[in-house]
Amino acid sequence: MRHRLTGLAALAAALLLPAAQADEGMWLPSQLPEVEAQMRAAGFEGDAAALSDLSRPPMSAVVSLGGCTASFVSPHGLVVTNHHCAHGAIQLNSTPEDNLIANGFNAATMADEVSAGPGARVLVTDRFERITDRILAGARGLSGRDYYEAVEAASKAAVAECEAEPGYRCSVVDMYSGTDFHLVRQLEIRDVRLAYAPPDAIGSYGDEIDNFMWPRHSGDFAFYRAYVGPDGKPAAFAPENVPYCPAAWLEVSTAPLAEGDFAMLAGYPGRTFRHRTAPEFAEQVEWQLPSRVELMGALLAAIERASAGDAGATVRYAAQVASLKNTLKRAQGELEGLRRSDAVAARRAEEAAMAAWLDGQPDAAGARADIAAALQVLDGARATRERDQLFSLMSAQTQLLRSAMQLQRLALERGKPDALRQPGYQLRDEPRIEAALRQAQRRYAPEVEQAILAELLARHRELPVEQRVPEVDAVFGTDATATAAALAALYSGTALDAEEERLRLLAADPGVARASVDPMMRAAAALLQAELRHEDEAKARAGELLRLRPAYMRGMIGHARSQGRAVYPDANSTLRVSYGRIQGLEPRDAVRYAPLTTVEGIVEKHTGVAPFDAPAPLLEAIARRDFGATADPALGTQTVNFLTNLDTTGGNSGSPVMDARGRLVGLNFDSNWEAVSASWMFDPRYKRAIHVDARYMRWIMSRVYPAPRLLREMGLHEEVADPQAPAAAAAR
Amino acid sequence: MRHRLTGLAALAAALLLPAAQADEGMWLPSQLPEVEAQMRAAGFEGDAAALSDLSRPPMSAVVSLGGCTASFVSPHGLVVTNHHCAHGAIQLNSTPEDNLIANGFNAATMADEVSAGPGARVLVTDRFERITDRILAGARGLSGRDYYEAVEAASKAAVAECEAEPGYRCSVVDMYSGTDFHLVRQLEIRDVRLAYAPPDAIGSYGDEIDNFMWPRHSGDFAFYRAYVGPDGKPAAFAPENVPYCPAAWLEVSTAPLAEGDFAMLAGYPGRTFRHRTAPEFAEQVEWQLPSRVELMGALLAAIERASAGDAGATVRYAAQVASLKNTLKRAQGELEGLRRSDAVAARRAEEAAMAAWLDGQPDAAGARADIAAALQVLDGARATRERDQLFSLMSAQTQLLRSAMQLQRLALERGKPDALRQPGYQLRDEPRIEAALRQAQRRYAPEVEQAILAELLARHRELPVEQRVPEVDAVFGTDATATAAALAALYSGTALDAEEERLRLLAADPGVARASVDPMMRAAAALLQAELRHEDEAKARAGELLRLRPAYMRGMIGHARSQGRAVYPDANSTLRVSYGRIQGLEPRDAVRYAPLTTVEGIVEKHTGVAPFDAPAPLLEAIARRDFGATADPALGTQTVNFLTNLDTTGGNSGSPVMDARGRLVGLNFDSNWEAVSASWMFDPRYKRAIHVDARYMRWIMSRVYPAPRLLREMGLHEEVADPQAPAAAAAR
């Protein structure tokens, strides 16, 4: 056992490692040639220049599903992703007679592949172009909200121009906190069909209990196929559509895996905060996360007290309680991780080193002034953080008050041309708002909503006067007695608890909502004024930060370059590549996790009760030790999942994991609990990513629920189980 | 990573290992020469013959505290044991001004050592003599209850003769299930004083949460000193008493430890069932443990329902709920373990091999007949197992009904000479009974007790008629309506819920209890008849098994000997030795536990909230990395606990762990969760014992809460922290 240092000492040791050892980074494909030496040191055997070209394999095979990542694995548009990413499609095609969630799905022929639904998308990135000058041209010289709106207008124009060609979805993305802007163009394939999914008891074996956990034993894979119109262009689902022919597809590896092997992953990670300033790190650790933990705990207690003994209310608030608990748990995990990694001290040290380096640069004074100004803007936000947190929860955690505020806001926005409406209140958002107004019924109990508001209002009353929201004081009063009376009057006097009344106001002319004398609508009208004022402040700050942060980022990048290090931008849902290796984990003193799990672990966890209810065909195949070519030669058994140090975050679900030669060896599907804080800081001691081993996928598809058609299509020659054998007979 | 086989395959592999690899066994010291070759193969460097001699070191240094084990570590009677074994003594000497549990205790001089209480004992085994012929002489030719009583009478006579010499406690112990009987004589030292204890936050760091868990970080050690009268004979506490001079004491090792090192342990393990028959194994796995889990769960649910919303009742049943939960959890763990180890199949295989071997022996027919008869007796017990389980819980899980049954039973037993009274109802037991009758008040709520009985009675009513207890039917009725009415009448009509009434009946003449017309006392009088009848049946069965099991044991021993294997008797609180090695654990797929934990783990677990509230002097010493000579050279830090494959069970707490040359390297204090089933089966894959590293003890006593006097007394030359340094200043 290697001695594990703690705190700063370990961090310092980790930071002193050469970059090739730390393996941190969500690189833009175009940056890969910059880090090729480190990639080679980690074991990469391909050509970094080829890897950086989105029009060539393997990058052109990596697609977005919008929220998840996937990859082409055949010349006929076959796509592999996570089972949990295809869950909606599996559910959609389930019937009382054939529950595909329980039974899995295995299309016998291409004609048997079923639609993943009208909203399903396969997005193929084909253009990624730096357009910083175009975006910032109109913003230069401006500040605050004007700067923000100039950037927004230029972005909308670029997107509209790009989307003029049908079949594409375009976006402008901000790199390095306002430093650079890129135009991304994606082919938008709209006929997506389900080809294969194992039963849920394989695809999400362990489910919520094992979520974030290692060791893991989940067969989290499923297959889609992308279809296009007979003319080869994207089209809505139609029987005459044909499989899409991708420019590239990944080859599935048949080689074994072992600890230390090179691995890389491509995908669409959502959002990280690693380039935030040290004061923002401190704020996250010292206030944001602890106050979230405290507040979520208080809301949970308030809901529990108010719904105690009322089975109906308990059911109606179950989803909100689950969500609050999840937010609380994640905040605790993130806090724990950032403290364990001493993230604030680490960021301060990086910032101090940058500042020292900056002092020696020609443009130091201007940069320092911008950085100081950015920090002042952040200070300004901090001055109202308690207010902003409480005020946003007053609508986010209620049903009736939120409905009223949405109705008032919509009434306001409907007075504008659609393009100028606030995002979230545009024409395309109205069906979603209607659904929420309907759903309010199933998630509401008056005494519980009042308890939630009472809890938030009590905290609001204790804010220093400069943080108090005058409209909140006016509506709810400034002492406990007044608040109690105001809440009672509001909830006994409103008609908004009737679904038809909410829908009537939604359907009515904007003037009707504005003129409503319903006390809840009146309260919402008052609170809306505060919301708009806070939004204005926030947009002004966002504009200033967009203008000022680039100085900070350029300082960080310049300092890193001076030390021979490249800097990747924070994740923003664009295509990124991370590289590293298969690696175990020492999560705590005297505990070591091996990087490969085996089917023996499935048997160990099996209880017969979901989520540990391995299907009989799987248990039987394990008992027969019917592994063949997919078995691991060193372990002498079938592997299931593996662990790497690859850099991932939400959005990387389904990302192909590739070997040193770009062959598919697995699918990313989760991170470990110790890495919840990685959205702020990559700590090489704890950051791991969890993948399905492609060998497990091949084994399931050859010996447990055989899909010889798809195996052949992927160029695999697994020996498929005799269809007369018990396991195969049980397969669909 | 080595591939971990599952189930029978792994078991077979484990059983095929040479004995020296399996390291199983709680050996009588006298057996050690028989297994010396295996001990040497494991690394033993001493002399097995010397080790088997109770009058020589190191065995003569190993003492019993009655329930715990300890050992002498100086020529002046200094004794080291677990902190949790000294907990009562620490509590006893705590005052509101000086809470020794929180602060720890460190006697500045011998005169400052404080009494561990009048009940504290140090028991030094000095004689261990086989007296089988004497015990069985009067039993031969008898059977059933007569056999049982003949053995009991001969045992009582041998004990009385042995205890004629003052200062000794004697007992007759059954080895190999009635095959052999030994007379054990122990010097009974009655003046025991507390010399040193770390604060509870060190001694039981992790407490209930970490109980049974590895990795562990507990400083579970404390020091007693044995005192005798000025004449050198055992005496009650008196100021003029002098330290006892033991015949031997253990040397504390100053050498490092590492995985694979030889280790051995001596102590007084309480009870194991490893020589039970295969049908008893099957009964344990198929009925005993599952039904216990089910029944404890049902009782917990009944208590929860009946006390819901009643804070008073919830508090009064908290201890009973905790105990039921603990019983439930242990039963689940044992069941899990026995299933994982496929214990029933393993035992059947051993038995079949023995039977095959027995067929070739000269006395096979008689042995086979005895074994068959023993199995028939066990079948007989099985026929009433549901009845016996439910009936015993009716008193065990109630307060008022149990009080009434105790009062009736005591009234009966008081009519006999004390020596003939049922154990538990002798004169010496009366203070305990009185305490229980008083305590009933604090653990009782009528609606909860009725709910418990209703749950048990509903199950009793569903028993087949031949298992139904007529007295239960008579008292509580034979249908749900009658039972509800009977319970209501019983609990509304009794005066036994008043403490004074229970104590009045306890103090009164036996006739008063018998003649009482209190409905609870009448019910108890009826149920007592059933209790006495069941006891008679049980004693007759116990006698038959005592007579018949030796044939089975001799078969097992003979078969093992024919294969060159020695057989140790089941644990029975006599001195035993186990040997093995320092060894990590692979508890489940892809998880490996290292065998040594370090102070870094204390910091990782520290939350500031008990039981993870490491004291400041400890955290400061860790932060200073103030380790010196006690640090582990390979790990470069201070170790805390370690793991071995030594064979232990309850009673082994405080057992000295020794190296290949008999030097003290640690103290046993717990087992791992995976080994809960080891009382039935030693599975080398999962059975581990958890120890305090003597180096941690030395470090705490030199750098954190320094005790230079005791270190010197043990011949240790640690560099003691400067008394002016912060850590030392905080020490007492």
PDB file of C-alpha atoms in Angstrom, chain B residues 3 13 48 125 186 193 228 261 323 349 365 395 404 450 470 555 618:
ATOM      1  CA  HIS B   3     -10.051 -13.946  -9.590  1.00  0.00           C
ATOM      2  CA  ALA B  13     -10.495 -24.635  -3.112  1.00  0.00           C
ATOM      3  CA  ALA B  48       4.955 -25.071  20.923  1.00  0.00           C
ATOM      4  CA  THR B 125      -6.070 -19.856  34.932  1.00  0.00           C
ATOM      5  CA  GLN B 186      -8.607 -19.743  38.200  1.00  0.00           C
ATOM      6  CA  ARG B 193      -7.811  -0.815  39.508  1.00  0.00           C
ATOM      7  CA  VAL B 228      -3.785  -8.601  46.194  1.00  0.00           C
ATOM      8  CA  ASP B 261       3.632 -11.694   9.144  1.00  0.00           C
ATOM      9  CA  SER B 323     -31.820  -4.609  20.885  1.00  0.00           C
ATOM     10  CA  ALA B 349     -19.892 -32.983   2.621  1.00  0.00           C
ATOM     11  CA  ALA B 365     -22.499 -49.971  14.193  1.00  0.00           C
ATOM     12  CA  SER B 395     -41.873 -13.335  28.480  1.00  0.00           C
ATOM     13  CA  ALA B 404     -45.517 -11.806  36.833  1.00  0.00           C
ATOM     14  CA  GLN B 450     -50.372  -5.570  24.271  1.00  0.00           C
ATOM     15  CA  PRO B 470     -52.930 -25.290  26.060  1.00  0.00           C
ATOM     16  CA  GLY B 555     -16.374 -39.915  14.287  1.00  0.00           C
ATOM     17  CA  LEU B 618      -4.754  13.698  18.568  1.00  0.00           C
TER      18      LEU B 618
END
